[in-house]
Coordinates of C-alpha atoms in Angstrom, one line a residue:
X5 CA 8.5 51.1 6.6
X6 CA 8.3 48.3 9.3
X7 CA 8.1 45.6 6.3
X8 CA 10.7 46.6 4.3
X9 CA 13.2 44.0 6.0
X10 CA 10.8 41.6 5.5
X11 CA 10.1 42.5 1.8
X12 CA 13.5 42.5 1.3
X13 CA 13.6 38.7 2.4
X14 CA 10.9 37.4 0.8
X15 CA 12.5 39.3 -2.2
X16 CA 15.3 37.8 -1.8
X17 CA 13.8 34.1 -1.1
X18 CA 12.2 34.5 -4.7
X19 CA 15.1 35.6 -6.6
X20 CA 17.1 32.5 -5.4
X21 CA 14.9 30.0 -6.0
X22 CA 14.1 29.0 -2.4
X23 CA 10.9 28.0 -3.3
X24 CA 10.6 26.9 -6.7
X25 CA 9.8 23.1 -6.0
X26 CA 12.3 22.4 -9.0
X27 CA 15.3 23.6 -7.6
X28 CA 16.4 20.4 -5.4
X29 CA 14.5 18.0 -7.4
X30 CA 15.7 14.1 -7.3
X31 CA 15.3 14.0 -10.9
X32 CA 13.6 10.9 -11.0
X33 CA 12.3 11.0 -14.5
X34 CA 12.7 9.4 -17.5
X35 CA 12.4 5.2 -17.5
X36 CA 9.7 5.6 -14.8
X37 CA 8.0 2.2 -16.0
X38 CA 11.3 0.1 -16.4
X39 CA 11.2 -1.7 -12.6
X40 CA 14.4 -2.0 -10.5
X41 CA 16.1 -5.3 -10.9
X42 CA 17.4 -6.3 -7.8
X43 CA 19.0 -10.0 -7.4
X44 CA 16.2 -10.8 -5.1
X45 CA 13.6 -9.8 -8.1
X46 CA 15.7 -11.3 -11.0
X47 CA 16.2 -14.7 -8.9
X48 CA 12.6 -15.1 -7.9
X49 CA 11.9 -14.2 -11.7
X50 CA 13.8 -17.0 -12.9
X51 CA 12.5 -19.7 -10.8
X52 CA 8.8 -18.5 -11.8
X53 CA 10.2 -19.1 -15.5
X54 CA 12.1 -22.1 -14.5
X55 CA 8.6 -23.7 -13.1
X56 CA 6.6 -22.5 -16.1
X57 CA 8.9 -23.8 -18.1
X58 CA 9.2 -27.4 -16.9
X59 CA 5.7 -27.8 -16.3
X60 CA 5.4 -27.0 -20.7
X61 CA 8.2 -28.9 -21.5
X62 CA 6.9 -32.0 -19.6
X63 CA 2.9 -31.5 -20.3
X64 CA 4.2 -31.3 -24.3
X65 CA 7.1 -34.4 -23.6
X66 CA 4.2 -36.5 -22.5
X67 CA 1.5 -36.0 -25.0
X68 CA 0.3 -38.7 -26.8
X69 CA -1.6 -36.7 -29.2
X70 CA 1.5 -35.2 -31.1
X71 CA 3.3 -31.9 -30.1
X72 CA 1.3 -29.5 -31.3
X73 CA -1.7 -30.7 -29.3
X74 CA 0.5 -31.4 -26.2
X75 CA 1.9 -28.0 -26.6
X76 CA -1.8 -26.3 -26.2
X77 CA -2.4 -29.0 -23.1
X78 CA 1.1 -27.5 -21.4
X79 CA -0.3 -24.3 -21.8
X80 CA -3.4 -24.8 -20.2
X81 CA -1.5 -26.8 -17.4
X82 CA 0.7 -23.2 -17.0
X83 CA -2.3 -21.3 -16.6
X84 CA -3.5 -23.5 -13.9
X85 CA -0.6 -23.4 -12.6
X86 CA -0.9 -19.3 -12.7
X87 CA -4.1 -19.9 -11.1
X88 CA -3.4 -21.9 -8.4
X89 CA -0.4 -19.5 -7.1
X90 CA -2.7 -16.4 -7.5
X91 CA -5.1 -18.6 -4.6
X92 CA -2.5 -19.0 -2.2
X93 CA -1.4 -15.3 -2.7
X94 CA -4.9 -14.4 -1.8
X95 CA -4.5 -15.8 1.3
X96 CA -3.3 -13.5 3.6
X97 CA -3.8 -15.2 6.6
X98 CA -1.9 -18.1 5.5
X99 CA 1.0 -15.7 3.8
X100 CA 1.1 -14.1 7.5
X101 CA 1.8 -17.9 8.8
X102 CA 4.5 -18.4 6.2
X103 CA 5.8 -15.1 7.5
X104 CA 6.8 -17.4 10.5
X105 CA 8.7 -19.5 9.3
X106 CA 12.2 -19.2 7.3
X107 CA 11.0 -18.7 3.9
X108 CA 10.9 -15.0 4.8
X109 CA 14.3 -14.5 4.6
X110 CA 14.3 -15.7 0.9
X111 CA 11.0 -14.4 -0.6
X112 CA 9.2 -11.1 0.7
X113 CA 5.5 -12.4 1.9
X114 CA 4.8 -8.6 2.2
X115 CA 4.4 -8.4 -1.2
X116 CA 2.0 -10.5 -2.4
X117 CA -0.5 -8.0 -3.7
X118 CA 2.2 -7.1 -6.8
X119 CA 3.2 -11.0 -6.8
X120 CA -0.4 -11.3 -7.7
X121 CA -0.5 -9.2 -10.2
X122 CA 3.2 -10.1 -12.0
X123 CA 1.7 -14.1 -12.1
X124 CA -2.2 -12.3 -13.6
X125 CA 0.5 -10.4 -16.2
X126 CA 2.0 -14.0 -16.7
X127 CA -1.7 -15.9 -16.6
X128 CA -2.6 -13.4 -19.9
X129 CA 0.5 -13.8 -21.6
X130 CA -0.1 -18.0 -21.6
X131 CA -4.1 -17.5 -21.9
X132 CA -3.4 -15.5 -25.4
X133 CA -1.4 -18.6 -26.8
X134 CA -3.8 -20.8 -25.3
X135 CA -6.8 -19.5 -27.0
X136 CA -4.8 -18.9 -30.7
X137 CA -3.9 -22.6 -30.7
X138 CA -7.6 -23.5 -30.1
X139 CA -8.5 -21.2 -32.8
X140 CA -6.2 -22.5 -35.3
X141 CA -6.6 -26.2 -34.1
X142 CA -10.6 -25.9 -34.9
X143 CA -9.8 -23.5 -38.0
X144 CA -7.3 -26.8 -39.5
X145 CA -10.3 -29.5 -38.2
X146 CA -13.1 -27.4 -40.1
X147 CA -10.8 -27.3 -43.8
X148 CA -10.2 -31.1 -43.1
X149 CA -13.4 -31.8 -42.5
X150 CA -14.7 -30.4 -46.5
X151 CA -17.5 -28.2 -45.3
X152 CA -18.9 -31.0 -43.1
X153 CA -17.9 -28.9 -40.0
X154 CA -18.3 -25.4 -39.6
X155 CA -15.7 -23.3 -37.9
X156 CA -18.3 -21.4 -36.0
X157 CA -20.0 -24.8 -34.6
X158 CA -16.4 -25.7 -32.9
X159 CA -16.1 -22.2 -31.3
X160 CA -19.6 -21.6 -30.0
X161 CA -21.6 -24.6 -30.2
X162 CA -19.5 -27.6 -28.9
X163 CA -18.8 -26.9 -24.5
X164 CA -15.0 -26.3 -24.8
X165 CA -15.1 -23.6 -27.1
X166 CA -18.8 -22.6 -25.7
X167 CA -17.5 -22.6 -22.0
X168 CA -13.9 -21.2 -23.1
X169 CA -15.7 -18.1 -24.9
X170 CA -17.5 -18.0 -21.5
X171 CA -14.1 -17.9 -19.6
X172 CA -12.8 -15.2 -21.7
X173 CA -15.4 -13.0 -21.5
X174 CA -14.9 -13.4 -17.4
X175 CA -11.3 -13.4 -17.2
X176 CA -11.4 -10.1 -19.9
X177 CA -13.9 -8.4 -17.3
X178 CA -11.4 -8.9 -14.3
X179 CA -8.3 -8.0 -16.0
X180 CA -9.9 -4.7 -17.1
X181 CA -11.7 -3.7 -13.9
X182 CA -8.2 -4.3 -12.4
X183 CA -6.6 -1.5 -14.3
X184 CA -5.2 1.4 -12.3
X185 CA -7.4 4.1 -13.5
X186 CA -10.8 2.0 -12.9
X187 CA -9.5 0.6 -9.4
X188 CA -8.6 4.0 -8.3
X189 CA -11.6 5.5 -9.6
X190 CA -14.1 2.6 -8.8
X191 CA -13.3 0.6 -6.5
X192 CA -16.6 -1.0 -6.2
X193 CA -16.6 -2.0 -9.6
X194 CA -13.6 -3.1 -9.1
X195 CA -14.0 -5.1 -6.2
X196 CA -17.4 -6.5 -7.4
X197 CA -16.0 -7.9 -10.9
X198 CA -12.7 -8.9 -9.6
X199 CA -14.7 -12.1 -8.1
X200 CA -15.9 -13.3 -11.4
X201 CA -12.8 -15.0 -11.2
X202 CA -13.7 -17.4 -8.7
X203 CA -16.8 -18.2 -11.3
X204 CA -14.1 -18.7 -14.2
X205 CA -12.5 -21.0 -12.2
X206 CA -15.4 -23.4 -11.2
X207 CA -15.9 -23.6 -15.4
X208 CA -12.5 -24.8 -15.7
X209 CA -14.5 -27.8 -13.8
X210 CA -16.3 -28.1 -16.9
X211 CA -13.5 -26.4 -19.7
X212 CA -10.9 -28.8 -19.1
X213 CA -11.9 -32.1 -17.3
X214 CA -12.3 -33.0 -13.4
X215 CA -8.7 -34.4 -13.1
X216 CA -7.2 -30.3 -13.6
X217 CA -9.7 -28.9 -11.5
X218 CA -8.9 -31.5 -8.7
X219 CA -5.0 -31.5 -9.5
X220 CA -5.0 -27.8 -9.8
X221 CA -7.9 -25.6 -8.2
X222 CA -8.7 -28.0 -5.6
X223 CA -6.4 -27.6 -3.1
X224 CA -5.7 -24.2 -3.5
X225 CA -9.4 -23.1 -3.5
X226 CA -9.8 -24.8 -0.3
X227 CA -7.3 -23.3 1.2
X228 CA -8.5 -19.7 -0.4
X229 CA -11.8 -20.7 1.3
X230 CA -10.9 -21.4 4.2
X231 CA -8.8 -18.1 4.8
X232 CA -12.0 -15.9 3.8
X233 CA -14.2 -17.3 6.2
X234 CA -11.7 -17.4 9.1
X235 CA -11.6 -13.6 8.0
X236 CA -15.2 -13.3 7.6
X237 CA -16.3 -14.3 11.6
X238 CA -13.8 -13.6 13.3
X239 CA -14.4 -9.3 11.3
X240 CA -18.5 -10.1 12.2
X241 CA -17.8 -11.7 15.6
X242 CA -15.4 -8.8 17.0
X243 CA -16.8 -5.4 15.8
X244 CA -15.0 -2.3 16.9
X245 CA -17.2 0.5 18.1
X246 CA -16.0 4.4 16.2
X247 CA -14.8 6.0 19.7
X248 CA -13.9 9.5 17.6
X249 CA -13.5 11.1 14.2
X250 CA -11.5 13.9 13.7
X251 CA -11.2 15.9 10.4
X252 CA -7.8 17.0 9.0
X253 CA -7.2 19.8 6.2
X254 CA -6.8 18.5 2.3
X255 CA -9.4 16.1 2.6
X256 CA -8.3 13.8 5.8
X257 CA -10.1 12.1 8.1
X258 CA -9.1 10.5 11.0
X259 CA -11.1 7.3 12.5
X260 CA -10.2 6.1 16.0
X261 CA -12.2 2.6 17.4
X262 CA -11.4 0.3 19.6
X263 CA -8.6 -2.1 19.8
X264 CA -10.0 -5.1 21.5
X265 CA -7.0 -6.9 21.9
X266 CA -5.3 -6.6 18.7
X267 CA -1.7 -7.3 18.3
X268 CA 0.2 -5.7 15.6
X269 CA 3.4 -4.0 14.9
X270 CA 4.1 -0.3 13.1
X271 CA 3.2 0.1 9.3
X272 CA 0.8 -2.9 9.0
X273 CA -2.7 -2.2 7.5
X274 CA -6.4 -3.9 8.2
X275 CA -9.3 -4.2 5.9
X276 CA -12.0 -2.4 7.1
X277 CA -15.8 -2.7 6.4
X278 CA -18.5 -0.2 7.8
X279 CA -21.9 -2.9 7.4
X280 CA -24.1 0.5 7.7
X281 CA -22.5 2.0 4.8
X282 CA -21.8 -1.1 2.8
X283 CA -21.3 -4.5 3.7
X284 CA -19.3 -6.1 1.1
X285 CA -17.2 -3.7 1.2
X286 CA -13.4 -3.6 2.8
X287 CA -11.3 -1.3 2.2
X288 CA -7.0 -1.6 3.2
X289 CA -6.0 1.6 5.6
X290 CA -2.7 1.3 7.1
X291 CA -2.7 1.8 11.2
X292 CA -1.6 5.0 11.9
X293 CA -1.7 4.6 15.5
X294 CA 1.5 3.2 17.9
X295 CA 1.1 -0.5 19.1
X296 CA 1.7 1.0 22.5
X297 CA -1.6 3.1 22.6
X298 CA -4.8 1.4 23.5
X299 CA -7.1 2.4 20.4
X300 CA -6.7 2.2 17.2
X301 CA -6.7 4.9 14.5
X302 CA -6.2 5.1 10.6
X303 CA -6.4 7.9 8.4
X304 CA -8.8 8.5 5.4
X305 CA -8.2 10.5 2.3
X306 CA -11.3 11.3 0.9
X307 CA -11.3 11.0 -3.2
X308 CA -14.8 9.7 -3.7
X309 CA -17.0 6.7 -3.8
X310 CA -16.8 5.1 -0.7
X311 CA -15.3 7.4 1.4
X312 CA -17.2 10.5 0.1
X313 CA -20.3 8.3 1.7
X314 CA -18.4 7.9 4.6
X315 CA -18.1 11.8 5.6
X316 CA -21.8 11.9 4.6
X317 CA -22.5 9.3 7.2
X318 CA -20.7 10.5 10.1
X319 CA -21.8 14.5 9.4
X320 CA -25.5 12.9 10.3
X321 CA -24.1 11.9 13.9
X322 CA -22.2 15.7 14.3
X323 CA -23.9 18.4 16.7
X324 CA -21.1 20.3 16.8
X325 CA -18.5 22.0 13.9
X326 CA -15.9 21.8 15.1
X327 CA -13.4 19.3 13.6
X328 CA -13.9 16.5 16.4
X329 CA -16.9 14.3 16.9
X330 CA -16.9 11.7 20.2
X331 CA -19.8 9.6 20.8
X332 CA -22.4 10.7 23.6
X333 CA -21.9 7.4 25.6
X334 CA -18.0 7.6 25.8
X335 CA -17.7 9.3 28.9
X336 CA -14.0 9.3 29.2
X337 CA -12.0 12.3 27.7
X338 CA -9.5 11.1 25.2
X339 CA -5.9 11.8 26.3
X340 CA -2.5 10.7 25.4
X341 CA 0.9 12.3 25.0
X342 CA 0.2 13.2 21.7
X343 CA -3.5 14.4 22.0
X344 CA -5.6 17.0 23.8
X345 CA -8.9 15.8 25.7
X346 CA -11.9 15.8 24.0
X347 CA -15.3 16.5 25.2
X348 CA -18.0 16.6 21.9
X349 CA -21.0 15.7 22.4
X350 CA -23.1 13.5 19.5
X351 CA -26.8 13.1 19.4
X352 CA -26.3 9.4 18.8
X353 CA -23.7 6.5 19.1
X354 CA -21.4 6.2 16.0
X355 CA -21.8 3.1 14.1
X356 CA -19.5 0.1 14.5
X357 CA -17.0 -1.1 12.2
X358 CA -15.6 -4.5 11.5
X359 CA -11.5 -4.7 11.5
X360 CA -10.0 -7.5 9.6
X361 CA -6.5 -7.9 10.0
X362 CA -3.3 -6.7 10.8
X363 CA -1.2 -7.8 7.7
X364 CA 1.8 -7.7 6.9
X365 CA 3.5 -5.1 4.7
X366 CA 6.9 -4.3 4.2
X367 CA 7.2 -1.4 6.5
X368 CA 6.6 -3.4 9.4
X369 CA 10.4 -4.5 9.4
X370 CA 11.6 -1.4 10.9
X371 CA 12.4 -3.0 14.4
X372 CA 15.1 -4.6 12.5
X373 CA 17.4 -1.9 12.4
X374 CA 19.2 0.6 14.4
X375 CA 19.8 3.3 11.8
X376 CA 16.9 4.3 9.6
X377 CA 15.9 6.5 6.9
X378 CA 11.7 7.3 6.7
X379 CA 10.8 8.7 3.7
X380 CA 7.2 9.3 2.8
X381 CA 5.3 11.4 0.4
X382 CA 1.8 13.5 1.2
X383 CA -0.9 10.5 2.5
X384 CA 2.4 7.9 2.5
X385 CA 3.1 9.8 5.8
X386 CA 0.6 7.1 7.1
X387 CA 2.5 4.0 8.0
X388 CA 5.3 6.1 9.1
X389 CA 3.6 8.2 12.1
X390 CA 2.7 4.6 13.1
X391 CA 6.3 4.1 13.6
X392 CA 7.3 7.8 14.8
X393 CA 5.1 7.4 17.5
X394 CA 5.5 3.8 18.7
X395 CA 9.2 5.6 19.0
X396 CA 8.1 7.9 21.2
X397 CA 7.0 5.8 23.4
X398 CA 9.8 3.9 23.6
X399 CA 12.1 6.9 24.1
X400 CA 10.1 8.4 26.8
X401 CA 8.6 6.0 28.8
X402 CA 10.6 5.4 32.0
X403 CA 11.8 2.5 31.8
X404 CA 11.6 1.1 28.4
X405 CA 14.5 0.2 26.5
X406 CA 14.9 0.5 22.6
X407 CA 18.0 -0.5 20.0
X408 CA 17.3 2.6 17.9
X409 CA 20.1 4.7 17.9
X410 CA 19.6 6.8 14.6
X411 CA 16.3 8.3 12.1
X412 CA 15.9 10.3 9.7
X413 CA 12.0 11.2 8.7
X414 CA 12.1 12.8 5.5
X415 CA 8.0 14.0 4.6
X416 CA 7.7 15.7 1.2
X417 CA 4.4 17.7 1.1
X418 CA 2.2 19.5 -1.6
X419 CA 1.1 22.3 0.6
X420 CA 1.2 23.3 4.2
X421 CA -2.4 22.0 4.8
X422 CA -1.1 18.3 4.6
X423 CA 1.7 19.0 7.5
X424 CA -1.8 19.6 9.9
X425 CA -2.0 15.8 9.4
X426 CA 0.4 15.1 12.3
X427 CA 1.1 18.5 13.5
X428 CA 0.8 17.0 16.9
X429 CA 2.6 14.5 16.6
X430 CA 5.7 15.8 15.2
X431 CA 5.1 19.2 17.8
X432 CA 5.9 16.1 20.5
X433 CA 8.7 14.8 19.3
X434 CA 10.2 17.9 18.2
X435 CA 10.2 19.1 22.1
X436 CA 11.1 16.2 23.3
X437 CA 15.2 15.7 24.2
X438 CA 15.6 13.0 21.3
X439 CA 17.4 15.4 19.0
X440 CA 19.9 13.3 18.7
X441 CA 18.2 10.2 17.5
X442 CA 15.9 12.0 15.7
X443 CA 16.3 14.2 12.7
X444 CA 13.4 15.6 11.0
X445 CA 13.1 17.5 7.7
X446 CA 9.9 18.1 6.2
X447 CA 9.7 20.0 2.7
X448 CA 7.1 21.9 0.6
X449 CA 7.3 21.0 -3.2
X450 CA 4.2 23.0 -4.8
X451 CA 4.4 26.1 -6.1
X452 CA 4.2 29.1 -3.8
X453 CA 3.1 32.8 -4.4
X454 CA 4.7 35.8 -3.7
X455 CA 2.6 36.6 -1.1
X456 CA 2.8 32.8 0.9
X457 CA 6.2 33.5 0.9
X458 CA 6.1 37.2 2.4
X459 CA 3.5 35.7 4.9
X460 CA 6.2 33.2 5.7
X461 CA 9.1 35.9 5.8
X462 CA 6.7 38.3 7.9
X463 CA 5.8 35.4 11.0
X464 CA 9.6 34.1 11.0
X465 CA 11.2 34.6 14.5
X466 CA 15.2 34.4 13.7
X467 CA 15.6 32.6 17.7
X468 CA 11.5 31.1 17.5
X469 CA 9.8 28.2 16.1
X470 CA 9.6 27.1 12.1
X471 CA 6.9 29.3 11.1
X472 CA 5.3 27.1 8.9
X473 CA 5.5 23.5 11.6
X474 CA 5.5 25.4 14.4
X475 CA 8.9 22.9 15.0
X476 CA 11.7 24.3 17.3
X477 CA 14.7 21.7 16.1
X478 CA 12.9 21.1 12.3
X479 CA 13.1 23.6 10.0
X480 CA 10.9 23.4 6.8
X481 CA 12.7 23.2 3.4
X482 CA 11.7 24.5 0.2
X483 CA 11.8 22.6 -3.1
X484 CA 12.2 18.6 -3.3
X485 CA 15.2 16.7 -1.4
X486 CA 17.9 16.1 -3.4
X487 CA 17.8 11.9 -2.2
X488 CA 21.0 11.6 -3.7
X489 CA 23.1 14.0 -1.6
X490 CA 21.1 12.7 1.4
X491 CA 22.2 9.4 1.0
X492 CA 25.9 10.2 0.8
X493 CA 25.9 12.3 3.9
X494 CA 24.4 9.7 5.6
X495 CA 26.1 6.8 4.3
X496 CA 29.4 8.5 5.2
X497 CA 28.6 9.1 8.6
X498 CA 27.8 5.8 9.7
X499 CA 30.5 3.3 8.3
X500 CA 29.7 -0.2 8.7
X501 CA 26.3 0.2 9.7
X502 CA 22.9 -1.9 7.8
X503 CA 20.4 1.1 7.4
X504 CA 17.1 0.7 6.6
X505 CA 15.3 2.8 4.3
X506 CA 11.7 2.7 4.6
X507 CA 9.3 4.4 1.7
X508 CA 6.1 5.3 0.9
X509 CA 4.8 7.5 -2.0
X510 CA 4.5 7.3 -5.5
X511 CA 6.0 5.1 -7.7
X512 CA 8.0 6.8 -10.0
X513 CA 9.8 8.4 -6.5
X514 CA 10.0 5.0 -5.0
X515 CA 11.9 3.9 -8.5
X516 CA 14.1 6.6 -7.8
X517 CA 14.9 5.7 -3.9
X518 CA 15.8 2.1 -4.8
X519 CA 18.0 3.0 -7.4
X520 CA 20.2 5.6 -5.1
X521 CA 19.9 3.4 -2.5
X522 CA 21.7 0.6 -4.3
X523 CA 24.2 3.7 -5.7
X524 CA 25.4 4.3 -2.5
X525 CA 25.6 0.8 -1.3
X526 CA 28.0 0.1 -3.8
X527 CA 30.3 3.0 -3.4
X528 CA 30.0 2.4 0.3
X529 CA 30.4 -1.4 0.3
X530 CA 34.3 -0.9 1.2
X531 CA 33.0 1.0 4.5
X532 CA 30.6 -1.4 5.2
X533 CA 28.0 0.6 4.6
X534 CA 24.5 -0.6 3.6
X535 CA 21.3 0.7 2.5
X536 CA 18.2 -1.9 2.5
X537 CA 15.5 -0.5 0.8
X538 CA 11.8 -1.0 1.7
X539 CA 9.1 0.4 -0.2
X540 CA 5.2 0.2 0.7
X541 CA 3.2 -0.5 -1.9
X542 CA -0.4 -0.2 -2.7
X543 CA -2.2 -3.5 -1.3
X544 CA -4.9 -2.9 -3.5

């Protein structure tokens, strides 16, 4: 009889709809793979086309072979082109110098990971025509010639069709082991074929004459070089020693290592490379931990390959089962305001890792604005704790001034097992007397059973915590956010204000948030209102 109320609620929950996760849905689908043109994309477009297009028109202009053959040599000097660009955006350390200076404010150097890919799209698109017009200039030079030359000998016998049959085959490899589901799936692979490029490129050496290679590869290589082995000692000459691992439910773990003087800002990433699990391998994890704390942290979903071998690894060092491991010779318990001490002993030190970075990525911005909007999904939740808790530090340190006076964190979760990800976290700044600079929703979009839901309705104290969060001032919603009503609530209560919108999650969500985004920008422009949309991509 003492669970009919509760019965009755959970009843009721159902019935509405409460927790169907396709009640409040953003409806983001349909057109998921049409990108958002924004004047910033469609101008740097057109000056890509503008360059390709007047390094054709003057390669063909100048030929003194006829058009057709200067045609074929303008192609070839747009794919070095391609080339060359795709060096330079491999270069992060020299895209983090040009962050410096004022070509930031016209082209985002945060993206150069999906710049390198939209001039590889470009690259294949000229490397098709460049190969047809070989094929039918040696297919017009074998009739001519009455049987004296065959078309085969031109293809695979003379070097330039020898070597360019050679370069396809290597460019082919890369472009395939690039695609989504084989990166994803193996990255090694991946990782592994996607420097046959650099192999492809010395042929051009050899494919199309010393004066290319020097105009075009040269430079750019050098400079390419040059960044990877500035990476490569200074990774090798200041490795990190793994102070603590912690494991989180769905599949998260959480690696925290030594800062050594590192300097970075919230929502940039480092390459990381464990030399006794693998050492070619690095792998992007964005810092999850504040720049005012004294380690370092990142978290790790584990989905196979390498980081399958990773748990196996560090489960050889654990004496203990419980769900933190700290190294025998760290003798200090771990405390901060957003942690409990630690004391687990291991049987042996953990191994050391090798940190390259931080980079930049387009999350990193956020100290540019007062007013805010975080928006993550699941694992995206990464970049943003980075930011939570660097502003909890400035919040409650005495002393310590900020110029945030307004965020919204918005986290969009699966299951309740993800929200264990940052329980502490969010448990601090949820008691903490920033309720009103901080507003934070986090909602449950899978599917929940009768019975999750009575368990819910049964531990739910009308005057007590969420009983899914534990959160006093953050209730848990049920179903996704409807983005678009969020963004005219907010947008309505701060007139002319620049927010910032910060994102990271999937794709066809992220399409979703830049499009409502710009909505309300326009029907808010005679307020002064302004959304500026940020979205963290995969660097990989």
């Amino acid at each position: 009889m003492a669970h009919k109320p509760v019965d009755a609620y959970a009843a009721g929950l159902v019935r509405s709809g409460a927790f169907d996760a396709d009640v409040a849905a953003e409806n983001h689908k349909g057109r998921g793979w049409i990108p958002v043109i924004t004047v910033r994309r469609a101008l740097l477009v057109a000056v890509w086309a503008a360059v390709q297009i007047t390094v054709l028109a003057t390669k063909t202009a100048t030929s003194k072979q006829g058009a057709f053959i200067g045609y074929n040599y303008g192609v070839e000097a747009v794919m070095m082109t391609c080339l060359s660009l795709n060096l330079l955006l491999m270069s992060p350390t020299l895209m983090r110098l040009l962050r410096k200076t004022p070509l930031r404010r016209v082209v985002s150097l945060e993206r150069t990971t999906l710049a390198h890919k939209f001039v590889s799209y470009t690259l294949l698109f000229w490397m098709i025509q460049h190969v047809c017009t070989h094929y039918y200039r040696y297919h017009k030079i074998a009739q001519a010639s009455g049987g004296k030359v065959q078309f085969a000998t031109l293809l695979f016998v003379k070097k330039t069709g020898r070597v360019g049959h050679v370069m396809i085959g290597l460019f082919a490899t890369v472009f395939l082991s690039a695609l989504a589901a084989v990166r994803r799936r193996f990255f090694e692979v991946f990782y592994l074929l996607h420097h046959l490029s650099l192999l492809a490129m010395i042929l051009i050496f050899v494919h199309a004459g010393a004066a290319s290679f020097q105009f075009y590869v040269a430079a750019p290589g050098a400079i390419y070089i040059a960044d990877r082995l500035y990476r490569m000692v200074r990774a090798r000459m200041n490795r990190s020693r793994i102070l603590s691992v912690i494991r989180h439910p769905s599949d998260v773990i959480e690696l925290r290592f030594e800062r050594r003087g590192m300097s970075y800002k919230p929502g940039q990433y480092v390459y990381i490379c464990i030399p006794s699990l693998s050492w070619y391998q690095w792998h992007p994890f964005t810092l999850t931990s504040a720049p005012e704390e004294d380690e370092l942290s990142v978290h790790v979903w584990v989905n196979g390959g390498w980081t399958w071998r990773l748990v196996q690894m560090l489960q050889q060092y654990s004496v203990d089962s419980g769900r933190t491991l700290t190294p025998s010779y760290d003798s200090r318990a771990y405390r901060d305001p957003l942690n409990t001490p630690v004391y687990i002993p291991l049987e042996r030190p953990l191994p050391t890792i090798m940190v390259d970075g931080p980079y930049c990525a387009p999350t990193q911005g956020v100290s540019d604005y007062s007013h805010m909007v975080l928006i993550c999904g699941n694992i995206g939740v990464t970049p943003m704790s980075s930011m939570l808790k660097s502003l909890y530090y400035q919040l409650t340190a005495p002393g310590r001034q900020t110029n945030v006076k307004k965020v919204y964190f918005i986290w969009t979760c699966r299951d309740v097992q993800v929200l264990e990800w940052f329980r502490d976290l969010l448990a601090a700044l949820d008691t903490e007397d920033i309720g009103d600079i901080l507003e934070m929703r986090t909602y449950l979009t899978g599917q929940m059973s009768v019975e999750q839901i009575r368990n819910i309705a049964l531990y739910q104290d009308p005057t007590g915590p969420d009983a899914v969060t534990g959160l006093y001032r953050s209730p848990t919603y049920y179903g996704r956010p409807n983005f678009d009503k969020i963004f005219g609530e907010i947008g309505h209560r701060f007139p002319s204000t620049d927010l910032g919108v910060f994102f990271c999650g999937s794709r066809m969500l992220g399409r979703t948030l830049r499009r409502t985004a710009s909505k309300w920008s326009g029907e808010l422009r005679s307020r002064g209102t302004k959304f500026t949309f940020h979205e963290e991509g995969s660097v990989l």
